[in-house]
PDB file of C-alpha atoms (C1' of nucleotides) in Angstrom:
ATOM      1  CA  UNK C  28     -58.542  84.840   0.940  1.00 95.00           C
ATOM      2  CA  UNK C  29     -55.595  83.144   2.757  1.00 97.00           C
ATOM      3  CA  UNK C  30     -55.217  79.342   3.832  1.00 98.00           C
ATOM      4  CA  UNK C  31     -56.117  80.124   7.518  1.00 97.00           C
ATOM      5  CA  UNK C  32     -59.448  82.223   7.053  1.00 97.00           C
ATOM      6  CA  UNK C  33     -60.418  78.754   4.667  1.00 98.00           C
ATOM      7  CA  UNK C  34     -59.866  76.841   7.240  1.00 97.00           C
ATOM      8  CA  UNK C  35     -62.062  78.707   9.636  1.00 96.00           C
ATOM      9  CA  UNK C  36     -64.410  78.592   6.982  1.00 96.00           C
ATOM     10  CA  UNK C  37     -64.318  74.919   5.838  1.00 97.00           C
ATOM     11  CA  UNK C  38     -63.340  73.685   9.334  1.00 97.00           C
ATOM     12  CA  UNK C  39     -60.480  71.783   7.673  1.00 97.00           C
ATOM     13  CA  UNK C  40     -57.057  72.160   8.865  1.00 97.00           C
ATOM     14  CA  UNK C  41     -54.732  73.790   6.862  1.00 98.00           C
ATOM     15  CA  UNK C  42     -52.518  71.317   6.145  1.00 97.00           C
ATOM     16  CA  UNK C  43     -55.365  69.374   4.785  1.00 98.00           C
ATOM     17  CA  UNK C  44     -55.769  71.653   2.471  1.00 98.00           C
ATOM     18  CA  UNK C  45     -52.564  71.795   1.406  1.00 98.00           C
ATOM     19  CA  UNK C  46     -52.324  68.335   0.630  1.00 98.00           C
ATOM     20  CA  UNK C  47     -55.876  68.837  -1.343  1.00 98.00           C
ATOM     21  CA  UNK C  48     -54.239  71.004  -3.682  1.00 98.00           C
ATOM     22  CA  UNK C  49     -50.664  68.800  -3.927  1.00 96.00           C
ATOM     23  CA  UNK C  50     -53.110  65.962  -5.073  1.00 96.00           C
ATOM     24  CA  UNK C  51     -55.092  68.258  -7.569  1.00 96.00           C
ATOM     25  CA  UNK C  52     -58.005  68.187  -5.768  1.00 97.00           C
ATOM     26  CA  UNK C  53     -58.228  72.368  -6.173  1.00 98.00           C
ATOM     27  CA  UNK C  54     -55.921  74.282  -8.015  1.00 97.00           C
ATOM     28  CA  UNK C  55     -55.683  77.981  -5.942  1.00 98.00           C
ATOM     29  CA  UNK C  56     -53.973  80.667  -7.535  1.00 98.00           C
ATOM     30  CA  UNK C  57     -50.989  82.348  -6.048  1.00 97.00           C
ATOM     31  CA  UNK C  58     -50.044  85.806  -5.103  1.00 96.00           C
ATOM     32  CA  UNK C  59     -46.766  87.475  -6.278  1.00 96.00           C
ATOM     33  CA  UNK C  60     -45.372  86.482  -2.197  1.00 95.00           C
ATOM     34  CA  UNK C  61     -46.030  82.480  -2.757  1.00 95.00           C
ATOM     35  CA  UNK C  62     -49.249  82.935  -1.071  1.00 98.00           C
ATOM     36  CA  UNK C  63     -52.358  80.752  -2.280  1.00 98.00           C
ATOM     37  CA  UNK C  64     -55.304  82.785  -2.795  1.00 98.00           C
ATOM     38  CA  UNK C  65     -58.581  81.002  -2.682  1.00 98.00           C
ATOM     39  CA  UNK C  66     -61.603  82.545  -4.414  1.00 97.00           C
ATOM     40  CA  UNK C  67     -65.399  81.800  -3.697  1.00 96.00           C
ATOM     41  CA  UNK C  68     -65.284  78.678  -5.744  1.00 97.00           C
ATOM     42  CA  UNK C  69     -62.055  77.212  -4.085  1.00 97.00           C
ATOM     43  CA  UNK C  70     -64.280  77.183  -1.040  1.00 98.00           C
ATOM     44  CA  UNK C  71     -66.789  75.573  -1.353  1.00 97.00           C
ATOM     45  CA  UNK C  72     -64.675  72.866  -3.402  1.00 98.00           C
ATOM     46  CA  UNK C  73     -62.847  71.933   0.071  1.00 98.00           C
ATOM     47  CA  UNK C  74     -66.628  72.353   1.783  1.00 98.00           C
ATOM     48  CA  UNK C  75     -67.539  69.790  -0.448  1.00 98.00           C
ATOM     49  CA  UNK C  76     -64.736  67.781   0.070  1.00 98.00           C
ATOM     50  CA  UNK C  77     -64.930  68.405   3.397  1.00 98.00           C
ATOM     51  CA  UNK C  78     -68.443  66.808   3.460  1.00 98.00           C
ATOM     52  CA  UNK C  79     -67.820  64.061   1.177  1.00 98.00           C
ATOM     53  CA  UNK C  80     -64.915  63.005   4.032  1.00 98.00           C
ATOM     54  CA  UNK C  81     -67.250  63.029   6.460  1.00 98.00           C
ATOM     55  CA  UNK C  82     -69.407  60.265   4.733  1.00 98.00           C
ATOM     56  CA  UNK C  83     -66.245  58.797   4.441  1.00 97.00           C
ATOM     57  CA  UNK C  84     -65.837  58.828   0.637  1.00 98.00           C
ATOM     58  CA  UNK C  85     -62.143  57.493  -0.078  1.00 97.00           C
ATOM     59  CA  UNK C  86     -59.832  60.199  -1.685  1.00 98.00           C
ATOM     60  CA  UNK C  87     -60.727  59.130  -5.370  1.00 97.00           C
ATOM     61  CA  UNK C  88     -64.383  58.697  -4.523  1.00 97.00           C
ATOM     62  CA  UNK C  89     -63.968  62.171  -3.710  1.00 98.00           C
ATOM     63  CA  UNK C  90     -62.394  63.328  -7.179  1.00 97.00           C
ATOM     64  CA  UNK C  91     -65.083  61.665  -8.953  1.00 97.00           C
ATOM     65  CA  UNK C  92     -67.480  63.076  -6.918  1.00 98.00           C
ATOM     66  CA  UNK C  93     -66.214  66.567  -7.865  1.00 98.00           C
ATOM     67  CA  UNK C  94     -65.632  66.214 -11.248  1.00 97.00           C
ATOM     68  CA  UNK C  95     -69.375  64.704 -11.669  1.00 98.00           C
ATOM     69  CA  UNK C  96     -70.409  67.749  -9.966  1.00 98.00           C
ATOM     70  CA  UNK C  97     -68.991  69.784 -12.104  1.00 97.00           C
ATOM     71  CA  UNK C  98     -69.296  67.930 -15.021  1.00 97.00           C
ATOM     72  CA  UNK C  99     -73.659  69.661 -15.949  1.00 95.00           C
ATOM     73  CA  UNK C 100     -73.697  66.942 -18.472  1.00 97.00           C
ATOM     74  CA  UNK C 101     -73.422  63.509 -15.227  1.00 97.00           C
ATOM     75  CA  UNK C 102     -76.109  61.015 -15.195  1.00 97.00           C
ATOM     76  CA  UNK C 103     -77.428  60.766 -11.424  1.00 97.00           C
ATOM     77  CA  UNK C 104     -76.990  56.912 -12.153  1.00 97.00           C
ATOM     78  CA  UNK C 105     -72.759  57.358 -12.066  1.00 97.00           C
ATOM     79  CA  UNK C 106     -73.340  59.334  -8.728  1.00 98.00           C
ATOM     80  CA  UNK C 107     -75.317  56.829  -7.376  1.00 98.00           C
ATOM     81  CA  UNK C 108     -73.168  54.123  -8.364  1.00 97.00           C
ATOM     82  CA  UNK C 109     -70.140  55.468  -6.407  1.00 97.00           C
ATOM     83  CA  UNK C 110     -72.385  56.319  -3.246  1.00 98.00           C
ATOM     84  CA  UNK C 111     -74.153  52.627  -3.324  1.00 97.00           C
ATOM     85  CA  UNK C 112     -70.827  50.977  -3.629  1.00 97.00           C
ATOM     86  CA  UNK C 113     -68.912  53.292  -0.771  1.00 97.00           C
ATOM     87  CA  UNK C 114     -72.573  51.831   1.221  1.00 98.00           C
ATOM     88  CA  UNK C 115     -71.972  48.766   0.702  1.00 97.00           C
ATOM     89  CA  UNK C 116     -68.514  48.835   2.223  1.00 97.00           C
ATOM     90  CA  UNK C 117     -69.717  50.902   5.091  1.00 97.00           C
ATOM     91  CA  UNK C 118     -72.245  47.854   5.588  1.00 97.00           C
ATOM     92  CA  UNK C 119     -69.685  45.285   5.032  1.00 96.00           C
ATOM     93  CA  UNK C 120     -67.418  47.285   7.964  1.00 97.00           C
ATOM     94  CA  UNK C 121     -70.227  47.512  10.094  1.00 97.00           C
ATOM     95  CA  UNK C 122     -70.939  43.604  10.420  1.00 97.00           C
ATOM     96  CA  UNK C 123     -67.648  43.017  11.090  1.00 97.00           C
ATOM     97  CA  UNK C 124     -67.327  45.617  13.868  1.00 98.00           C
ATOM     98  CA  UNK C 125     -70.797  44.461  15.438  1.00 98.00           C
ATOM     99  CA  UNK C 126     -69.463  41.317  15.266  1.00 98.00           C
ATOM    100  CA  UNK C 127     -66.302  42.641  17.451  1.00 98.00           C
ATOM    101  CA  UNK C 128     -68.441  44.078  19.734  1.00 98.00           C
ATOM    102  CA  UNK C 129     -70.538  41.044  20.268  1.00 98.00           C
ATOM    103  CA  UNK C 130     -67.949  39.141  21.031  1.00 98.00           C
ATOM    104  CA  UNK C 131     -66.103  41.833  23.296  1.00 98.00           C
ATOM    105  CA  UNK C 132     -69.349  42.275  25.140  1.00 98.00           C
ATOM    106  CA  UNK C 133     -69.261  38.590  25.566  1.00 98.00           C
ATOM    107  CA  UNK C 134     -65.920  38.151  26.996  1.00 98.00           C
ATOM    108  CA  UNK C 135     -65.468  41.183  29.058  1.00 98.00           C
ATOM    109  CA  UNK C 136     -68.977  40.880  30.887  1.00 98.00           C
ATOM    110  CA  UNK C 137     -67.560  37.215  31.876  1.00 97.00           C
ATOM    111  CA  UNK C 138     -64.193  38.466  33.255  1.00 98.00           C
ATOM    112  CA  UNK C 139     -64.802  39.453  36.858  1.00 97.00           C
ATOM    113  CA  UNK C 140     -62.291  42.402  36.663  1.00 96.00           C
ATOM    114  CA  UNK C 141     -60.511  41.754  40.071  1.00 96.00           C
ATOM    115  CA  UNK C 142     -56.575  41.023  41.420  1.00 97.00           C
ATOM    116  CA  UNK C 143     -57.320  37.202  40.449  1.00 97.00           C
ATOM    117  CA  UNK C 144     -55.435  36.143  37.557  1.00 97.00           C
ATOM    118  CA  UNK C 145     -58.240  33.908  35.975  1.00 97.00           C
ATOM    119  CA  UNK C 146     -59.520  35.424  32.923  1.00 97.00           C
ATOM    120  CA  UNK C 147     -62.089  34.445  30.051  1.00 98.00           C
ATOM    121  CA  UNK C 148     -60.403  36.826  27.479  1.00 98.00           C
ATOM    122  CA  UNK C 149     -57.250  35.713  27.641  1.00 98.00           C
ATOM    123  CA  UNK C 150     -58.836  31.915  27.352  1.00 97.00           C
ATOM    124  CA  UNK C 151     -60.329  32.846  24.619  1.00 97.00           C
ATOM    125  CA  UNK C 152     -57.858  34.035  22.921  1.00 98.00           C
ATOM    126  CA  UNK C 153     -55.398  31.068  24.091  1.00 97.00           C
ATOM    127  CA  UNK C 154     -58.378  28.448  22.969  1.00 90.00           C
ATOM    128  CA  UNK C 155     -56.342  26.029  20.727  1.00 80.00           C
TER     129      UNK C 155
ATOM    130  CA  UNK G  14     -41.089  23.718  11.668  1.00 94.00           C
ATOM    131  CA  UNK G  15     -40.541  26.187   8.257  1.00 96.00           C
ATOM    132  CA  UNK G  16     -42.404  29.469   8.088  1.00 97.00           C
ATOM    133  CA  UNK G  17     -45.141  27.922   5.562  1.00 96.00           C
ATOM    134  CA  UNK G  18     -45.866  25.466   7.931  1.00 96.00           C
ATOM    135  CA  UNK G  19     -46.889  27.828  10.687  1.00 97.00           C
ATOM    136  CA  UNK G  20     -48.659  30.309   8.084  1.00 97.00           C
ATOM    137  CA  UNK G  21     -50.594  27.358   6.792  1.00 96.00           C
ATOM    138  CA  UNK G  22     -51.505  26.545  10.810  1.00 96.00           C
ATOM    139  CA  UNK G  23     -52.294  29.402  12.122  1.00 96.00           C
ATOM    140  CA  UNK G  24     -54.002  31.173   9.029  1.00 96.00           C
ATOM    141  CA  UNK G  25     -51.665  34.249   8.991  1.00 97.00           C
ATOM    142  CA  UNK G  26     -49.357  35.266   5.812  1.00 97.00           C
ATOM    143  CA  UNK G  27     -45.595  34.285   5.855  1.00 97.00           C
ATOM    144  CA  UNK G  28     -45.225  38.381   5.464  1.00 97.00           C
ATOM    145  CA  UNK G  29     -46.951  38.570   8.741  1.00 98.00           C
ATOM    146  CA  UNK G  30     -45.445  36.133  10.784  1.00 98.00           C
ATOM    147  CA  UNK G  31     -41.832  37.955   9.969  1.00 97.00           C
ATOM    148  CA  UNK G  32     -43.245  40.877  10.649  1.00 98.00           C
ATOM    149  CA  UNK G  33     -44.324  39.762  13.708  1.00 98.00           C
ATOM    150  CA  UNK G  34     -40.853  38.748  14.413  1.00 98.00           C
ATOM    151  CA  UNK G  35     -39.566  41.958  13.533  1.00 96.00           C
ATOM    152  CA  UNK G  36     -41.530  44.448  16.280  1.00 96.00           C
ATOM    153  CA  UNK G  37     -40.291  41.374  18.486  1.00 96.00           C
ATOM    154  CA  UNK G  38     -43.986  40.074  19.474  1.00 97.00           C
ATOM    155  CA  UNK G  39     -42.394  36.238  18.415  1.00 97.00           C
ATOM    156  CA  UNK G  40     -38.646  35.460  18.911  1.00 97.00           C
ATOM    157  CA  UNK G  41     -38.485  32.070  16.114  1.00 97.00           C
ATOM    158  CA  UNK G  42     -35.536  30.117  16.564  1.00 97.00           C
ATOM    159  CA  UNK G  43     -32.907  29.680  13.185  1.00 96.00           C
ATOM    160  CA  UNK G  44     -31.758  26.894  11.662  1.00 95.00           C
ATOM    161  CA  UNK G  45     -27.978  26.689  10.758  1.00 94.00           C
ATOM    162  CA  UNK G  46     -28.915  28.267   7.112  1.00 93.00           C
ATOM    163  CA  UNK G  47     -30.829  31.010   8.761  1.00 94.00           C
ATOM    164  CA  UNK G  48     -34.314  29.702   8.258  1.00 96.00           C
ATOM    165  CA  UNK G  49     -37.068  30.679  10.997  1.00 97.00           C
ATOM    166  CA  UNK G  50     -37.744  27.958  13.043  1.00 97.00           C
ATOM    167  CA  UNK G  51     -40.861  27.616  15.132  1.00 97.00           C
ATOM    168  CA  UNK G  52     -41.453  25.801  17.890  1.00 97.00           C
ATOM    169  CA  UNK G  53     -44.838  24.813  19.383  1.00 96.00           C
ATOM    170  CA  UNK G  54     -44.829  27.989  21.448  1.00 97.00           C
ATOM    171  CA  UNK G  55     -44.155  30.110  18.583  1.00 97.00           C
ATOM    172  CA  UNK G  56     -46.911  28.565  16.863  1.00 97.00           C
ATOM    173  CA  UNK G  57     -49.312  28.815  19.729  1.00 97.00           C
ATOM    174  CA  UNK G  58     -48.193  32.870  20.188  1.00 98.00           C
ATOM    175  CA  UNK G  59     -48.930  33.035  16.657  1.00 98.00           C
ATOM    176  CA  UNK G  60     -52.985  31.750  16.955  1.00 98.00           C
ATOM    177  CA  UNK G  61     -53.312  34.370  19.908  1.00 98.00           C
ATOM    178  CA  UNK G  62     -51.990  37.143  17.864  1.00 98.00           C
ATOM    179  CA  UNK G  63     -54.139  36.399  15.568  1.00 98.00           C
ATOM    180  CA  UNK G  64     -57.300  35.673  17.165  1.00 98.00           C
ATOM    181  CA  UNK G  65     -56.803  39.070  19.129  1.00 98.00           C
ATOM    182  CA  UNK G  66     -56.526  40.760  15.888  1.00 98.00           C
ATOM    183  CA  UNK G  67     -59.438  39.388  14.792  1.00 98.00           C
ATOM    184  CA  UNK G  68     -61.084  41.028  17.425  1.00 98.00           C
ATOM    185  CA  UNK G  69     -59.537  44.570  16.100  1.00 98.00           C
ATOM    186  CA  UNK G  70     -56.754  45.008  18.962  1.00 98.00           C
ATOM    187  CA  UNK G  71     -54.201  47.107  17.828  1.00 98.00           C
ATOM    188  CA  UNK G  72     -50.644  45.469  17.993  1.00 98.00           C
ATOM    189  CA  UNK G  73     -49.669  47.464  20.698  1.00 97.00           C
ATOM    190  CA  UNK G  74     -52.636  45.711  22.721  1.00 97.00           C
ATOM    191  CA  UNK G  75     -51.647  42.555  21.056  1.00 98.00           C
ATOM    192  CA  UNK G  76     -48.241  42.734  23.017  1.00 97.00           C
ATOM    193  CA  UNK G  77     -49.701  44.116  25.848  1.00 97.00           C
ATOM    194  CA  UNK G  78     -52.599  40.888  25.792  1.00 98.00           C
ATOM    195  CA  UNK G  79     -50.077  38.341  24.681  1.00 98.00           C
ATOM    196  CA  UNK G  80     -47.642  39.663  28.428  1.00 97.00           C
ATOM    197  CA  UNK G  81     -50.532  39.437  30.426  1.00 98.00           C
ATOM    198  CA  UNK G  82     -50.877  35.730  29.663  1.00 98.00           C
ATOM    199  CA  UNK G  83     -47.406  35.126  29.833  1.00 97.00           C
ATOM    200  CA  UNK G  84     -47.956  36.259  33.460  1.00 97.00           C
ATOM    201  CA  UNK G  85     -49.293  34.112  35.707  1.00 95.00           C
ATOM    202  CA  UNK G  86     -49.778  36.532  38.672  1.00 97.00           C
ATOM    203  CA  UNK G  87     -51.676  38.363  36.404  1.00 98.00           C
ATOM    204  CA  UNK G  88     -54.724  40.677  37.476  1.00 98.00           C
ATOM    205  CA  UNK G  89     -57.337  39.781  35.618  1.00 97.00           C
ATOM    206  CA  UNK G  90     -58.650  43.725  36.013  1.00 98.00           C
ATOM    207  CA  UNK G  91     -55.697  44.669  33.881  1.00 97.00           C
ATOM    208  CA  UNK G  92     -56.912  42.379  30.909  1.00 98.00           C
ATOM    209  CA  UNK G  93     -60.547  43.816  31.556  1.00 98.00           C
ATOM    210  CA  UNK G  94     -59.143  47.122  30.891  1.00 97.00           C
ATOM    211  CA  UNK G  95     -57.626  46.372  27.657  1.00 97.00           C
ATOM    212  CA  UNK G  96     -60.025  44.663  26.602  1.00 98.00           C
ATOM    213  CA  UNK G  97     -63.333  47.664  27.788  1.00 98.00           C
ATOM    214  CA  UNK G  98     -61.354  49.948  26.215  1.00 97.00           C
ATOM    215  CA  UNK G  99     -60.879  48.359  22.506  1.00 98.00           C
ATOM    216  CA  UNK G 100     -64.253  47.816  22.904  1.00 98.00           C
ATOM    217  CA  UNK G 101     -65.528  51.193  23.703  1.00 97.00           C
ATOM    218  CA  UNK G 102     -63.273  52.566  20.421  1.00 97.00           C
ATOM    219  CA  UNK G 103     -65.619  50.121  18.107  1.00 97.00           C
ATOM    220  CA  UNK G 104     -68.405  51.442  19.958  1.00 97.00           C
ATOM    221  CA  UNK G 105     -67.333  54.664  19.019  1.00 97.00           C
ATOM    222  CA  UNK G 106     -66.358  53.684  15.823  1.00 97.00           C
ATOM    223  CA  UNK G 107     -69.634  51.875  14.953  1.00 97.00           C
ATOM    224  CA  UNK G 108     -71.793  55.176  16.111  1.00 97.00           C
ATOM    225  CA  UNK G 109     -69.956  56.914  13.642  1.00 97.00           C
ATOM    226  CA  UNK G 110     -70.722  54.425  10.822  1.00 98.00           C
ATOM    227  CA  UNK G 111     -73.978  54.266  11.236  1.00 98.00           C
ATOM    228  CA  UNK G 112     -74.262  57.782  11.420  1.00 98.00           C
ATOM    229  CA  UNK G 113     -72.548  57.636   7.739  1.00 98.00           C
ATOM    230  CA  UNK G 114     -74.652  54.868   6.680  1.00 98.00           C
ATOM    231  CA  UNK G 115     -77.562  56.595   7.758  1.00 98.00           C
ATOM    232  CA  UNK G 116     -77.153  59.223   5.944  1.00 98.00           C
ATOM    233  CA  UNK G 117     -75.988  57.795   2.811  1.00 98.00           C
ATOM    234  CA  UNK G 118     -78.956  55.318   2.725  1.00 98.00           C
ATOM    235  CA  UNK G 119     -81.143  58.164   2.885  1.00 98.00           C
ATOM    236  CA  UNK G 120     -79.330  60.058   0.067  1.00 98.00           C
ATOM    237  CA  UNK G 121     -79.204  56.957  -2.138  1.00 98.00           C
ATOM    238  CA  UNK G 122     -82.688  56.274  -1.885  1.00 98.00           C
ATOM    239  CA  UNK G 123     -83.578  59.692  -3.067  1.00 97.00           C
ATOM    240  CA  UNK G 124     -81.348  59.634  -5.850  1.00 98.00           C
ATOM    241  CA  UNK G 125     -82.921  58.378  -9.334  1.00 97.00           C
ATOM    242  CA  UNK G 126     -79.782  56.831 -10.568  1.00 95.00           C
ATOM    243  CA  UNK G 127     -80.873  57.454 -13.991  1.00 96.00           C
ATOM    244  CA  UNK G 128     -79.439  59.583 -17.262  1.00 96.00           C
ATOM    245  CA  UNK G 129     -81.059  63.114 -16.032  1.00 97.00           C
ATOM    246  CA  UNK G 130     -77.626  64.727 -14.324  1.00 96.00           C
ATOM    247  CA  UNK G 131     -80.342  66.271 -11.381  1.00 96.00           C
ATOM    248  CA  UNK G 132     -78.470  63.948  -7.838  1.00 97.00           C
ATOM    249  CA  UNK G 133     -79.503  65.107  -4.607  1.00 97.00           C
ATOM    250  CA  UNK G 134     -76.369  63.264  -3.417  1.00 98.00           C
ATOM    251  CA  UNK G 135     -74.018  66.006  -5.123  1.00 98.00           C
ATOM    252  CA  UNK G 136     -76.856  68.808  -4.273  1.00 97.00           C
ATOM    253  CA  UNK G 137     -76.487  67.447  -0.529  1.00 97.00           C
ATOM    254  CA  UNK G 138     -72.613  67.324  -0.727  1.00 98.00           C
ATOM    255  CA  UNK G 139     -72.934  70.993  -2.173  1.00 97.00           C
ATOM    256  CA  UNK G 140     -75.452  72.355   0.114  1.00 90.00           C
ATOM    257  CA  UNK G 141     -74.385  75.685   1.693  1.00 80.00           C
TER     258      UNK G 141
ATOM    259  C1'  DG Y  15     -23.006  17.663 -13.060  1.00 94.72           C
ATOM    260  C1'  DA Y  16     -26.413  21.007 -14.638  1.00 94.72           C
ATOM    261  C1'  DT Y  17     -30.771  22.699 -13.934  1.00 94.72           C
ATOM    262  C1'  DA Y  18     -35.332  23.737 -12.535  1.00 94.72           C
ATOM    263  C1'  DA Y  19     -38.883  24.044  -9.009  1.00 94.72           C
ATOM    264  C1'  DG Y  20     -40.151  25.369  -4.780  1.00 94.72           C
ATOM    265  C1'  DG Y  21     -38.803  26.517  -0.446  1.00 94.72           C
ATOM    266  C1'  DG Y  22     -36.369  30.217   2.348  1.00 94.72           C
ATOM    267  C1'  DT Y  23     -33.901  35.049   3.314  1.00 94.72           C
ATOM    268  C1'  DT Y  24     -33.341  40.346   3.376  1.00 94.72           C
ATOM    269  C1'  DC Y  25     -34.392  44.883   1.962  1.00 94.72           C
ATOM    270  C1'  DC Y  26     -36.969  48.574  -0.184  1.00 94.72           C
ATOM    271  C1'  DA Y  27     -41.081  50.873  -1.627  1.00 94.72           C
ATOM    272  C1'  DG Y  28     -45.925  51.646  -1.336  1.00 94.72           C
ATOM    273  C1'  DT Y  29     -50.405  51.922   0.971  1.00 94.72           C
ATOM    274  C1'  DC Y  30     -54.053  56.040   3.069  1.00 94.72           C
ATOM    275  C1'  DA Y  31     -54.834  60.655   4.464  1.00 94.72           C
ATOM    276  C1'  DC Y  32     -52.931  63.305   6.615  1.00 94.72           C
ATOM    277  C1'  DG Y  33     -50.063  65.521  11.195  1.00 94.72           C
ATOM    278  C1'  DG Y  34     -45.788  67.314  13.379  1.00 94.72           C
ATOM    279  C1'  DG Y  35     -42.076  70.015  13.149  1.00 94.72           C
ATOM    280  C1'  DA Y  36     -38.043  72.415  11.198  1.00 94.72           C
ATOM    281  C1'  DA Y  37     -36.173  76.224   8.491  1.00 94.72           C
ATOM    282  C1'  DG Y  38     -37.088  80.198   6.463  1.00 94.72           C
ATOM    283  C1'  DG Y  39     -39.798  84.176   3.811  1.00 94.72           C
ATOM    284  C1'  DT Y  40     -43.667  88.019   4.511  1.00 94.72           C
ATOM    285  C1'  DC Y  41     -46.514  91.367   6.595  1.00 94.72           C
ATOM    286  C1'  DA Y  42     -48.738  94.662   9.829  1.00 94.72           C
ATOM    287  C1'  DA Y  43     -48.363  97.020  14.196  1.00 94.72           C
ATOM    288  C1'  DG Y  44     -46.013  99.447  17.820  1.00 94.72           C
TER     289       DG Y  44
ATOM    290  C1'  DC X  19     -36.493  97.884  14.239  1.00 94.72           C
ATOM    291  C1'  DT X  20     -38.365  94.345  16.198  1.00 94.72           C
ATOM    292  C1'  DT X  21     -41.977  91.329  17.437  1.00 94.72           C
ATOM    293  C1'  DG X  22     -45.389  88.116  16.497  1.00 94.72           C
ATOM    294  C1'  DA X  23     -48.401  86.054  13.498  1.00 94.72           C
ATOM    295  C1'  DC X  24     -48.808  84.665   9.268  1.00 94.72           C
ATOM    296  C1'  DC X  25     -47.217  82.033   5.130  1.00 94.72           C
ATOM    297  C1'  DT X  26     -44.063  78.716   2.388  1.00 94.72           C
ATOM    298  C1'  DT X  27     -41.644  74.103   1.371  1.00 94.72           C
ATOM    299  C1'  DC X  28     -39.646  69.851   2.770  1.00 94.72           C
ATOM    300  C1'  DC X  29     -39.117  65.694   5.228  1.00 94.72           C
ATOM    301  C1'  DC X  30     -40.424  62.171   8.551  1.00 94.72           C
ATOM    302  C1'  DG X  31     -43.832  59.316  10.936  1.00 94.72           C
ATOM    303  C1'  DT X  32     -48.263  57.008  11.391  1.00 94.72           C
ATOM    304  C1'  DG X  33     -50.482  51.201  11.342  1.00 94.72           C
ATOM    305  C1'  DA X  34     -50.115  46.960   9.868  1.00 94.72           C
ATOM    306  C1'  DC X  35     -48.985  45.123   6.691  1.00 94.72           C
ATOM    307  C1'  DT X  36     -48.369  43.830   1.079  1.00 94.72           C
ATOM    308  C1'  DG X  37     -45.749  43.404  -3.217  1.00 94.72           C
ATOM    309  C1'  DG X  38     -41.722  42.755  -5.418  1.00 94.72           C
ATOM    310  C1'  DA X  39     -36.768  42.360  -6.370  1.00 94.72           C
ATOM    311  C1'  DA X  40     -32.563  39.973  -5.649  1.00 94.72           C
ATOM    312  C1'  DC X  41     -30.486  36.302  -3.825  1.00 94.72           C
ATOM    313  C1'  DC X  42     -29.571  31.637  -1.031  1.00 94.72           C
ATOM    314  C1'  DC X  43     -30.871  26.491   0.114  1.00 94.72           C
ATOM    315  C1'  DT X  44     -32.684  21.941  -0.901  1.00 94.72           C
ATOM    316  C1'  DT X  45     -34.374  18.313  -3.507  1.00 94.72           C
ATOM    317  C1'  DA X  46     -35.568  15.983  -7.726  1.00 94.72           C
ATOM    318  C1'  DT X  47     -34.885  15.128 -12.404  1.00 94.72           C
ATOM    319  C1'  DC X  48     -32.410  14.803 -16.808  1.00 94.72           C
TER     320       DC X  48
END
DNA sequence: GATAAGGGTTCCAGTCACGGGAAGGTCAAG
DNA sequence: CTTGACCTTCCCGTGACTGGAACCCTTATC
């Protein structure tokens, strides 16, 4: 299979997966043209990947998720480890966006929008 | 006043505040050896950079913000703009996080965590 | 007068996870 | 034989800094 009909497949771009396999993430074999040729199990690597990005797993949580996938011998405990933590940063992001928001909310209900040049936000951010 | 002066004041890095200088959002005075010099201004520019981005505008806003006040005839509907747009990006931003979070918290929950290598975190990641 | 500490300066490289685009090789169809 | 759609590598740019090297300035101390 060539890099294109992956990417169909996988929904990742191609240059995505390019980059996958210049940081070892897969290793596809090559046809006597240069060509990469991706078999079954190169596939559903980059799905995984694929998914794993979409949770938002860094790069190198990725690469240890794979290789505890592949390693038959994981305990579920190192998994979970590496999910809880990349949690607990989503969490940490989250309060600090909400708290963003809140204040946004705050500030741009208060600004009445018009072709006067009074304006809470810019007090705000002006406030000594 | 020296650049550790103004860091210490305003709560941003040294590195920042010349990099700040660099993409021309402050214009510091120099002293006859070449040292920044700030004046209260500067400083004051400074604590509005840095409150707006605290509140996650992107530098680009930042120097769109920080003109806005500089202009007194100023609409007030152009800082409302700005400032509803950042805020529907963290909207957007936070759906997706807590879409991720979501999930994750589910998949942690119904993962043992213990020495058996069975994770339906890595049989979710692998699913079909 | 030498030196050391603690400022300051510039410049370069690295971060993260790609995306854009150029220059060029390969393949199948008409 | 050419056209168009693939594929390849390589290099640059992204955002907003951070770290570090190499070097200059000032002040205090021995």
């Amino acid at each position: 299979m060539n890099i294109s009909d992956v990417a169909k497949r996988t929904g990742l771009p191609a240059k995505t997966i390019r980059y996958y396999e210049e940081i070892n993430l897969i290793r596809p074999a090559r046809d006597t043209n240069g060509y990469r040729v991706f078999k079954d199990t190169d596939v559903h690597k980059l799905a995984f990947l694929g998914r794993a990005r979409a949770l938002g797993f860094a790069i190198e949580d990725c690469r240890t998720l794979l290789a505890l996938y592949e390693d038959e011998t994981r305990a579920s405990a190192d998994v979970k480890r590496v999910a809880q933590d990349h949690l607990t940063q989503i969490e940490d992001k989250l309060a600090q966006l909400e708290s963003m928001r809140d204040t946004l909310t705050h500030l741009v209900q208060e600004c009445a929008g018009d072709a006067r040049p009074d304006c809470p936000i810019l007090k705000d951010l002006a406030k000594d």
